[in-house]
PDB file of C-alpha atoms in Angstrom:
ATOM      1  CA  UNK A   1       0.000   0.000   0.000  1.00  0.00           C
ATOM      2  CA  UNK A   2       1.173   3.509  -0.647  1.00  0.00           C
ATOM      3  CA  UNK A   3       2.013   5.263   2.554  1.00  0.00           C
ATOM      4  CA  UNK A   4       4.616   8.169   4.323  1.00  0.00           C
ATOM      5  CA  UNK A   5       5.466   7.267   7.645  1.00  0.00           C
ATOM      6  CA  UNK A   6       7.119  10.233  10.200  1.00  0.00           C
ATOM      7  CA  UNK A   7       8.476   8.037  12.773  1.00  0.00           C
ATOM      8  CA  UNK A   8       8.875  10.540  14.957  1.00  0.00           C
ATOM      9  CA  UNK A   9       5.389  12.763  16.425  1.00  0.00           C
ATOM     10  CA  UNK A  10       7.117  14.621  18.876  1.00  0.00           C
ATOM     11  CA  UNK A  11      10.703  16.599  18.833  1.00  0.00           C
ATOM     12  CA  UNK A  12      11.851  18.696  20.849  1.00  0.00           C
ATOM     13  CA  UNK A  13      15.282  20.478  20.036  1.00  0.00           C
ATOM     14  CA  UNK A  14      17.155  23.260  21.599  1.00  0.00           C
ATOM     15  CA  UNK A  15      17.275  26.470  19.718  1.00  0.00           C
ATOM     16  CA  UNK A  16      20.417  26.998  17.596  1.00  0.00           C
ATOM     17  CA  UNK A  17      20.744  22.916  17.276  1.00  0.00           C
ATOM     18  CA  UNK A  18      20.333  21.347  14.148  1.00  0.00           C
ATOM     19  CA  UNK A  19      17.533  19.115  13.172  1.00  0.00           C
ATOM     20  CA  UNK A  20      16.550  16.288  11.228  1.00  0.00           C
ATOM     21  CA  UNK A  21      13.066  15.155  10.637  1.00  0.00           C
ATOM     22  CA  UNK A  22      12.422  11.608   9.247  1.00  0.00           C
ATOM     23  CA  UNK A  23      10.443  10.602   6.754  1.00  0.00           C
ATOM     24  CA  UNK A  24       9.788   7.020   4.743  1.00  0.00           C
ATOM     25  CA  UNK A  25       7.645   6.615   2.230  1.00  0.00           C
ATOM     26  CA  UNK A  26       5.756   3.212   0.326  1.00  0.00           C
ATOM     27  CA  UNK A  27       5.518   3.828  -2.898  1.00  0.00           C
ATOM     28  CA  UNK A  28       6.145   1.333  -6.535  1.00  0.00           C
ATOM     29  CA  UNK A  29       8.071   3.883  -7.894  1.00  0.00           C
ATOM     30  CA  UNK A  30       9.588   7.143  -6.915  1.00  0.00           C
ATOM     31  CA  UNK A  31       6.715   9.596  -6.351  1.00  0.00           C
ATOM     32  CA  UNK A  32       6.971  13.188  -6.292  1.00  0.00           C
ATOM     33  CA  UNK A  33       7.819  14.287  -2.693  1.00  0.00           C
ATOM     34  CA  UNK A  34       7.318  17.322  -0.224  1.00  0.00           C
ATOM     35  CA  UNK A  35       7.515  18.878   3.051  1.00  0.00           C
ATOM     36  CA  UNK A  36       5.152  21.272   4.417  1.00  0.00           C
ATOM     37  CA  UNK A  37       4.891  23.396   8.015  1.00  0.00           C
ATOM     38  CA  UNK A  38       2.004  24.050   9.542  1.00  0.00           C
ATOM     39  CA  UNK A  39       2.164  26.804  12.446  1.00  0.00           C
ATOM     40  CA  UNK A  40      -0.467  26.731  14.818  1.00  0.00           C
ATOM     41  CA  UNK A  41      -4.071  27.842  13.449  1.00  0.00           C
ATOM     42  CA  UNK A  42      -2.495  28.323   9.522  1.00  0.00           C
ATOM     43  CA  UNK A  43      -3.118  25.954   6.650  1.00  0.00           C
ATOM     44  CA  UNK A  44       0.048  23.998   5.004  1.00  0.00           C
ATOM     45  CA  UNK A  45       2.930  25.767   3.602  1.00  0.00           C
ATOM     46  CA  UNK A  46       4.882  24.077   0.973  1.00  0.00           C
ATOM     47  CA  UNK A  47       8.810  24.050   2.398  1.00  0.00           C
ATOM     48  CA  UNK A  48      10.437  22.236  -0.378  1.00  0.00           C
ATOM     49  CA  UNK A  49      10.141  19.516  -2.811  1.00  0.00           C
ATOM     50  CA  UNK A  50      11.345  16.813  -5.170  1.00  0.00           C
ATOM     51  CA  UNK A  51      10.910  15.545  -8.431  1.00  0.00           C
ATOM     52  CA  UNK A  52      13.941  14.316  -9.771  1.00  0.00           C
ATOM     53  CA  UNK A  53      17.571  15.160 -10.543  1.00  0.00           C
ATOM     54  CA  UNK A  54      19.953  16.675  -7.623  1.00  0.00           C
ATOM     55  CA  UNK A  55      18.925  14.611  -4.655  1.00  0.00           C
ATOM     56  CA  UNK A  56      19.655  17.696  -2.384  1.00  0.00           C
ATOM     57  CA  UNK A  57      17.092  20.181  -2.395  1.00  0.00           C
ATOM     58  CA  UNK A  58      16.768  23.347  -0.789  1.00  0.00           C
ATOM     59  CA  UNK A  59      13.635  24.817   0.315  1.00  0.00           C
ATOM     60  CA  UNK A  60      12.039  27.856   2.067  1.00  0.00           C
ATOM     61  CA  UNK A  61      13.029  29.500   5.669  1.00  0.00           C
ATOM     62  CA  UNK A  62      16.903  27.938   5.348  1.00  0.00           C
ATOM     63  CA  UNK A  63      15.668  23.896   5.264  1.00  0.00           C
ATOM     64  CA  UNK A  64      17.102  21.502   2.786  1.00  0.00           C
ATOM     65  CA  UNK A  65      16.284  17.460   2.546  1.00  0.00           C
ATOM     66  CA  UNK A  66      17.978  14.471   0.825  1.00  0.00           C
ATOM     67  CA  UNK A  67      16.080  12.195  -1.438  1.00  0.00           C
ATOM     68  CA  UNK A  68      17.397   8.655  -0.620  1.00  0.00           C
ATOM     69  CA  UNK A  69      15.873   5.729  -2.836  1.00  0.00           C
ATOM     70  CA  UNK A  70      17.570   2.925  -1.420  1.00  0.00           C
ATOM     71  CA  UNK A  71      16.374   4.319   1.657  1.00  0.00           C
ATOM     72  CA  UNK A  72      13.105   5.368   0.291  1.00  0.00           C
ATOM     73  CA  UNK A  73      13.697   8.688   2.284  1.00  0.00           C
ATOM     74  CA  UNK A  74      13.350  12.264   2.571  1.00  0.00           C
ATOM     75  CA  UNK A  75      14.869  13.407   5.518  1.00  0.00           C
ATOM     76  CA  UNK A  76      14.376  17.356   6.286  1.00  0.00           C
ATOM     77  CA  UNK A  77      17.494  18.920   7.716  1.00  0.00           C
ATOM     78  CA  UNK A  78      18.346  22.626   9.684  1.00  0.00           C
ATOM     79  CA  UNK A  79      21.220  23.100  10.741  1.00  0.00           C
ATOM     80  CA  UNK A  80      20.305  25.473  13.045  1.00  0.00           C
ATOM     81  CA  UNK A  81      16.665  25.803  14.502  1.00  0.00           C
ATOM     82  CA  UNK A  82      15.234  29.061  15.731  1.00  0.00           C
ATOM     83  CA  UNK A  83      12.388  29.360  17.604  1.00  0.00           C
ATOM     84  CA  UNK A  84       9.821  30.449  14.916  1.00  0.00           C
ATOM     85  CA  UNK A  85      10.352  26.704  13.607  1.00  0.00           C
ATOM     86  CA  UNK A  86       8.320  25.551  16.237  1.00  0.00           C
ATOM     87  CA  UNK A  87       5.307  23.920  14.204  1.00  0.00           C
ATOM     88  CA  UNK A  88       4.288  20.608  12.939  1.00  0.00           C
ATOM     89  CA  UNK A  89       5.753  19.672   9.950  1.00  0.00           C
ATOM     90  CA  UNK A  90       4.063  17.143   7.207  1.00  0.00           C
ATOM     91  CA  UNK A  91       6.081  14.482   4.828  1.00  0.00           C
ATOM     92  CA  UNK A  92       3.972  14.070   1.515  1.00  0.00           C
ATOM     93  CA  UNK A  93       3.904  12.550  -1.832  1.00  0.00           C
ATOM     94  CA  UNK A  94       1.543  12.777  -4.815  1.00  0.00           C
ATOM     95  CA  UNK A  95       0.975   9.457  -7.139  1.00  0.00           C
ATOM     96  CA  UNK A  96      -1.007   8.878  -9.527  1.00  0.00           C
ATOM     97  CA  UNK A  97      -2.550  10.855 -12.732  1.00  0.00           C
ATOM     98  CA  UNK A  98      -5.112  12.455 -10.651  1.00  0.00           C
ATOM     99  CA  UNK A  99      -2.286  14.325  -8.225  1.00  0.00           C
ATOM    100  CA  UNK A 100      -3.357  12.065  -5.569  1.00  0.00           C
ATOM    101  CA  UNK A 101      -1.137  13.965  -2.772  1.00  0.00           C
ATOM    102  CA  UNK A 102      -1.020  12.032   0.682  1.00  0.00           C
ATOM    103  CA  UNK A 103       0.324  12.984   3.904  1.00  0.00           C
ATOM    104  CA  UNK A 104       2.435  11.370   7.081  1.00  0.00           C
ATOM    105  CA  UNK A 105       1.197  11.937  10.100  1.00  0.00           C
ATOM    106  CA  UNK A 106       3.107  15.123  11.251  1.00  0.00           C
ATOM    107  CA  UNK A 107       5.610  15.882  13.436  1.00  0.00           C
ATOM    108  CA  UNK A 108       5.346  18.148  15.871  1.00  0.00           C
ATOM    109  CA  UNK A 109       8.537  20.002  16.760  1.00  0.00           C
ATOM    110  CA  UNK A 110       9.585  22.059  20.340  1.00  0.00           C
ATOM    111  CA  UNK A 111      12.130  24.583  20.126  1.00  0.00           C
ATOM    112  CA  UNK A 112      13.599  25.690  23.732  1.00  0.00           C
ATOM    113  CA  UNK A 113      15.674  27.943  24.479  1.00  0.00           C
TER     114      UNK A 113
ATOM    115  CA  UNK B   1      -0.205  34.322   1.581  1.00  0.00           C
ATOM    116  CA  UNK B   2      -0.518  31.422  -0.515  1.00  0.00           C
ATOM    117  CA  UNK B   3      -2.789  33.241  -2.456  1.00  0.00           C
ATOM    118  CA  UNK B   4      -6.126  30.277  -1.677  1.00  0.00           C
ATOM    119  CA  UNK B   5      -8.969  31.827   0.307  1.00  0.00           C
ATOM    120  CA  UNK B   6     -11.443  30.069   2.327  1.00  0.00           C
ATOM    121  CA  UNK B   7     -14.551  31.365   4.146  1.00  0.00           C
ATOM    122  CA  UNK B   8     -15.742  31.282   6.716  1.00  0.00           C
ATOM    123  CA  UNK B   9     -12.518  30.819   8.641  1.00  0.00           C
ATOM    124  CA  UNK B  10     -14.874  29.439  11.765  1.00  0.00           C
ATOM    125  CA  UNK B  11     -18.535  27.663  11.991  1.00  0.00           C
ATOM    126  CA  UNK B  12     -20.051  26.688  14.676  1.00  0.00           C
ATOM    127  CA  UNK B  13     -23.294  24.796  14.326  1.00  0.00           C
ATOM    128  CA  UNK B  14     -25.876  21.831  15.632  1.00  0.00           C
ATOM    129  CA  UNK B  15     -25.951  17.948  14.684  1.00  0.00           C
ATOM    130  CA  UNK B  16     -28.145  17.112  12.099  1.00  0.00           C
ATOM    131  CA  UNK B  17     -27.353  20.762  10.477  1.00  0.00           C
ATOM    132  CA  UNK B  18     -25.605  21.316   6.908  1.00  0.00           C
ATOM    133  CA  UNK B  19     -22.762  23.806   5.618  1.00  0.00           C
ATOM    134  CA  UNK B  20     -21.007  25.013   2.930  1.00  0.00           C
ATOM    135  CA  UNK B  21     -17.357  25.836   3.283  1.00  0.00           C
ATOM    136  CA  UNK B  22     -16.048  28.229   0.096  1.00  0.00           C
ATOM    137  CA  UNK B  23     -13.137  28.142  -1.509  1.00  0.00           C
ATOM    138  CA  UNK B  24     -11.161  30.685  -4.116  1.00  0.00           C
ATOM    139  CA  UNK B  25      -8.270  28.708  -5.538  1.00  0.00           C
ATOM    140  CA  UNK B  26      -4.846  30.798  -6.698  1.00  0.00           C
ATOM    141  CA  UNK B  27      -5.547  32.709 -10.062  1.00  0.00           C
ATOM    142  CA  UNK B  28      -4.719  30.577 -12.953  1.00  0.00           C
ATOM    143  CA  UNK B  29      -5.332  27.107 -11.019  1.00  0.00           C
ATOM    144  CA  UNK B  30      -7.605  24.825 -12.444  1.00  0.00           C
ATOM    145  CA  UNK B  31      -7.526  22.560  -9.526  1.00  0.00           C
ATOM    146  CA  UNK B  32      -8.879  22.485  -6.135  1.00  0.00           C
ATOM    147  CA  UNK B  33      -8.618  19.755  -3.265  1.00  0.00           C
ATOM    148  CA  UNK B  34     -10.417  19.712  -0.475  1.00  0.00           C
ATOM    149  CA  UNK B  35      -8.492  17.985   2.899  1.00  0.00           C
ATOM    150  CA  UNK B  36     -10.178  17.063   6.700  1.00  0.00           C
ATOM    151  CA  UNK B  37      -7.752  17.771   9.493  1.00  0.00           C
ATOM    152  CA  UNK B  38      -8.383  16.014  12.373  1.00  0.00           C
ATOM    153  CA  UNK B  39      -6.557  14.945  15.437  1.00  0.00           C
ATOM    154  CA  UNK B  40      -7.554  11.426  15.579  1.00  0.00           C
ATOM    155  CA  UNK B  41      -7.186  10.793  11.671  1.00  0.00           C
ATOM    156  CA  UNK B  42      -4.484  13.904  10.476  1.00  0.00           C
ATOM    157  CA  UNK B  43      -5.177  14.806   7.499  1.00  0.00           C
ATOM    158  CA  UNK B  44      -7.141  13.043   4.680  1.00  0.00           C
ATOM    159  CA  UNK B  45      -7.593  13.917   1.405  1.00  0.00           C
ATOM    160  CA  UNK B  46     -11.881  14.161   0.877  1.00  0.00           C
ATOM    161  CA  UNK B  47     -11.756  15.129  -2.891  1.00  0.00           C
ATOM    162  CA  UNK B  48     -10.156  17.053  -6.120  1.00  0.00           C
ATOM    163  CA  UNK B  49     -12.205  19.100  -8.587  1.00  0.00           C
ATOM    164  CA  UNK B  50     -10.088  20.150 -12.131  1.00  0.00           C
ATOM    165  CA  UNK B  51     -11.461  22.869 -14.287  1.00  0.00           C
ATOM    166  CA  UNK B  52     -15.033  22.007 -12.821  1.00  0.00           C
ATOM    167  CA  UNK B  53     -14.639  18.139 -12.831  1.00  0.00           C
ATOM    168  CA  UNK B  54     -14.623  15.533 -10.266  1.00  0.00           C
ATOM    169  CA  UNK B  55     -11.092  13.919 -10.988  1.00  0.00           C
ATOM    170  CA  UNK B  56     -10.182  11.766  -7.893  1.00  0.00           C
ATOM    171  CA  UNK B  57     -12.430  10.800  -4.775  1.00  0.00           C
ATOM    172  CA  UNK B  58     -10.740  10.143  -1.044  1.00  0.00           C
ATOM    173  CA  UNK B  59     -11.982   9.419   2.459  1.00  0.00           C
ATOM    174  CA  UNK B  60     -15.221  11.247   1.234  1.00  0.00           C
ATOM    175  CA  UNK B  61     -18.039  10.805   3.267  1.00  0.00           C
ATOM    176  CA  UNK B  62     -21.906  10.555   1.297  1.00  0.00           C
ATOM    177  CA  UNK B  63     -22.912  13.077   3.549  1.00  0.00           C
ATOM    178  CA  UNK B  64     -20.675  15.405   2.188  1.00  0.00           C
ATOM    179  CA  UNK B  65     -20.486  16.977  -1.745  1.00  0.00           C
ATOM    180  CA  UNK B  66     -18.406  19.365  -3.501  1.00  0.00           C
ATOM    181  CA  UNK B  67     -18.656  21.115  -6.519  1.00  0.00           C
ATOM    182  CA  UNK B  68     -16.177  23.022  -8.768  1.00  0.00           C
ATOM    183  CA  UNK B  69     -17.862  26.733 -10.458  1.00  0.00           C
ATOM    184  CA  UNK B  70     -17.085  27.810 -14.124  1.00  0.00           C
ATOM    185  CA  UNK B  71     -15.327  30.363 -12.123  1.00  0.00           C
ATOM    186  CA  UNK B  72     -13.258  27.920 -10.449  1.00  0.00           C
ATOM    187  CA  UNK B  73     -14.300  28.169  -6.871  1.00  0.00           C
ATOM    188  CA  UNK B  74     -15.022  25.315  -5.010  1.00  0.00           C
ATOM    189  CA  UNK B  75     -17.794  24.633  -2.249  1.00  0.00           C
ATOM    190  CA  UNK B  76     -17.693  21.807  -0.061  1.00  0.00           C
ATOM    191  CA  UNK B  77     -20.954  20.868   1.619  1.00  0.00           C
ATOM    192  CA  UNK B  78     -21.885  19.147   4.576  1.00  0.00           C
ATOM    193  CA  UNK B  79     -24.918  17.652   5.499  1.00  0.00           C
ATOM    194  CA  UNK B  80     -26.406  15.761   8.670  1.00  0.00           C
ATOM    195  CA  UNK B  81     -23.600  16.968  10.658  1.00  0.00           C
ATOM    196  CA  UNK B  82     -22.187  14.568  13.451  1.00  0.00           C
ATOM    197  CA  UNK B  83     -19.734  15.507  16.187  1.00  0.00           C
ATOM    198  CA  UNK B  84     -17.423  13.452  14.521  1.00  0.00           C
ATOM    199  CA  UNK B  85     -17.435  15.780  11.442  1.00  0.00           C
ATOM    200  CA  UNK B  86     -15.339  18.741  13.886  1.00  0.00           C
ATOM    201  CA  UNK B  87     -12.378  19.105  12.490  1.00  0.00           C
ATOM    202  CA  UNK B  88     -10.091  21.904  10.377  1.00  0.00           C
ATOM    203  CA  UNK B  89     -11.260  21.710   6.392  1.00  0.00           C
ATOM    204  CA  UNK B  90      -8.162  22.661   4.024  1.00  0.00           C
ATOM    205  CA  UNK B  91      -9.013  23.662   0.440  1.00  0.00           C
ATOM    206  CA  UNK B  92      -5.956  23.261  -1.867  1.00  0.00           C
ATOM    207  CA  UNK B  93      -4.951  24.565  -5.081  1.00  0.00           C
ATOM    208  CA  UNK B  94      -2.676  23.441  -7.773  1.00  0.00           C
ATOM    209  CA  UNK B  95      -2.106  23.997 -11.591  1.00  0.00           C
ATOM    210  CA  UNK B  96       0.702  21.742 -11.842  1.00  0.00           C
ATOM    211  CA  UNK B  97       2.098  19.461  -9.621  1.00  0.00           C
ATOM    212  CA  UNK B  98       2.539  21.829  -6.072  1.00  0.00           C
ATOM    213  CA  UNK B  99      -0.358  22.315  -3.492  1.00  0.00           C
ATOM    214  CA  UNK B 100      -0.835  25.650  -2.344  1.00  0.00           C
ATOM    215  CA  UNK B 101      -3.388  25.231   0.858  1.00  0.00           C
ATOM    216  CA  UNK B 102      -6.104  28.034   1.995  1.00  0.00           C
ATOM    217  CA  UNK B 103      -6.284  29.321   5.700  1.00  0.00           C
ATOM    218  CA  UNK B 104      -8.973  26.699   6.302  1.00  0.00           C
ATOM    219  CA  UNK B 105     -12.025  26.711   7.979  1.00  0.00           C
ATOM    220  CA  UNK B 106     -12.777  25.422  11.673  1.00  0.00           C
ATOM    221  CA  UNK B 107     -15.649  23.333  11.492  1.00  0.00           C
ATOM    222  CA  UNK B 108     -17.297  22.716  15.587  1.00  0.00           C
ATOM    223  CA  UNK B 109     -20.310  20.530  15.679  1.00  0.00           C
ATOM    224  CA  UNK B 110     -22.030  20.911  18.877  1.00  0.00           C
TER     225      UNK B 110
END
């Protein structure tokens, strides 16, 4: 079955550290993939994504993630977190011809000072 | 600002009652989504509309519809509320491969 896992629904990091947010995906092939943030009471905004090519991509707000097929991963990766990061933070993918996009669970990241 | 407006960005309202959430996708996009939020389930994709076509069909309940206008907003409607059916409803807009999500609406069934 097609599915993104994010292992991890709670993280809490100290501000300044860096960060790494996991993500797995079940997919047949490779799917399109993304990262979104939600901050409390706003809708989804689109951080980064990939399609294909340069399995480093850089995104919005100074995050980057690695595609990894063997690993059939896309980590997300800071290397230094401020506090306005705190938010919950979604691993998707889109399949199929209909742009089918669907979601891991979240996870929800603490930044303390 | 992505640029996707919803209204009303909260509703409160009885069991048994129906709504109509409103969408305005990003000019130029021919498609919308609509998504539930909720904390037991996260979020689930309900339906997607293109250029005033139904074009794919998720965790849709038959108590809810949508519809797609030749002016390419979107309505989502919602009918013999339950409590279950509280929850944050997304509207999404693409015209290519990238979701650009609304403010939502906050949806409390009392």
């Amino acid at each position: 079955a097609q599915s993104v896992t994010q292992p991890d629904i709670h993280i809490t990091v100290s501000e300044g550290a860096s960060l790494e947010l996991r993500c797995n995906y079940s997919y047949g092939a490779t799917p399109y993939l993304f990262w979104y943030v939600q901050s409390p009471g706003q809708g989804l905004q689109l951080l980064l994504k990939y399609f294909s090519g340069d399995t480093l991509v850089q995104g919005i707000k100074g995050f980057e993630a690695e595609f990894k097929r063997s690993q059939s991963s896309f980590n997300l990766r800071k290397p230094s977190v401020h506090w306005s990061d705190a938010a919950e933070y979604f691993c998707a993918f889109l399949t199929g011809g209909y742009q089918k996009v669907t979601f891991g669970i979240g996870t929800k990241l603490q930044v303390i000072p | 600002d992505s640029g996707v407006t919803q209204t009303p960005k909260h509703l409160i309202t009885a069991t048994g009652q129906r709504v109509t959430l409103r969408c305005s996708p990003r000019s130029g996009d021919l498609s919308v989504y609509w998504y539930q939020q909720s904390l037991d389930q996260g979020l689930q994709f309900l339906i997607q509309y293109y250029n005033g076509e139904e074009r794919a069909k998720g965790n849709i309940l038959e108590r809810f519809s949508a519809q797609q206008f030749p002016d390419l907003h979107s309505e989502l409607n919602l009918s013999s509320l339950e409590l279950g059916d509280s929850a944050l409803y997304f509207c999404a807009s693409s015209n290519g491969y990238e979701q650009y999500f609304g403010p939502g609406t906050r949806l409390t069934v009392t």
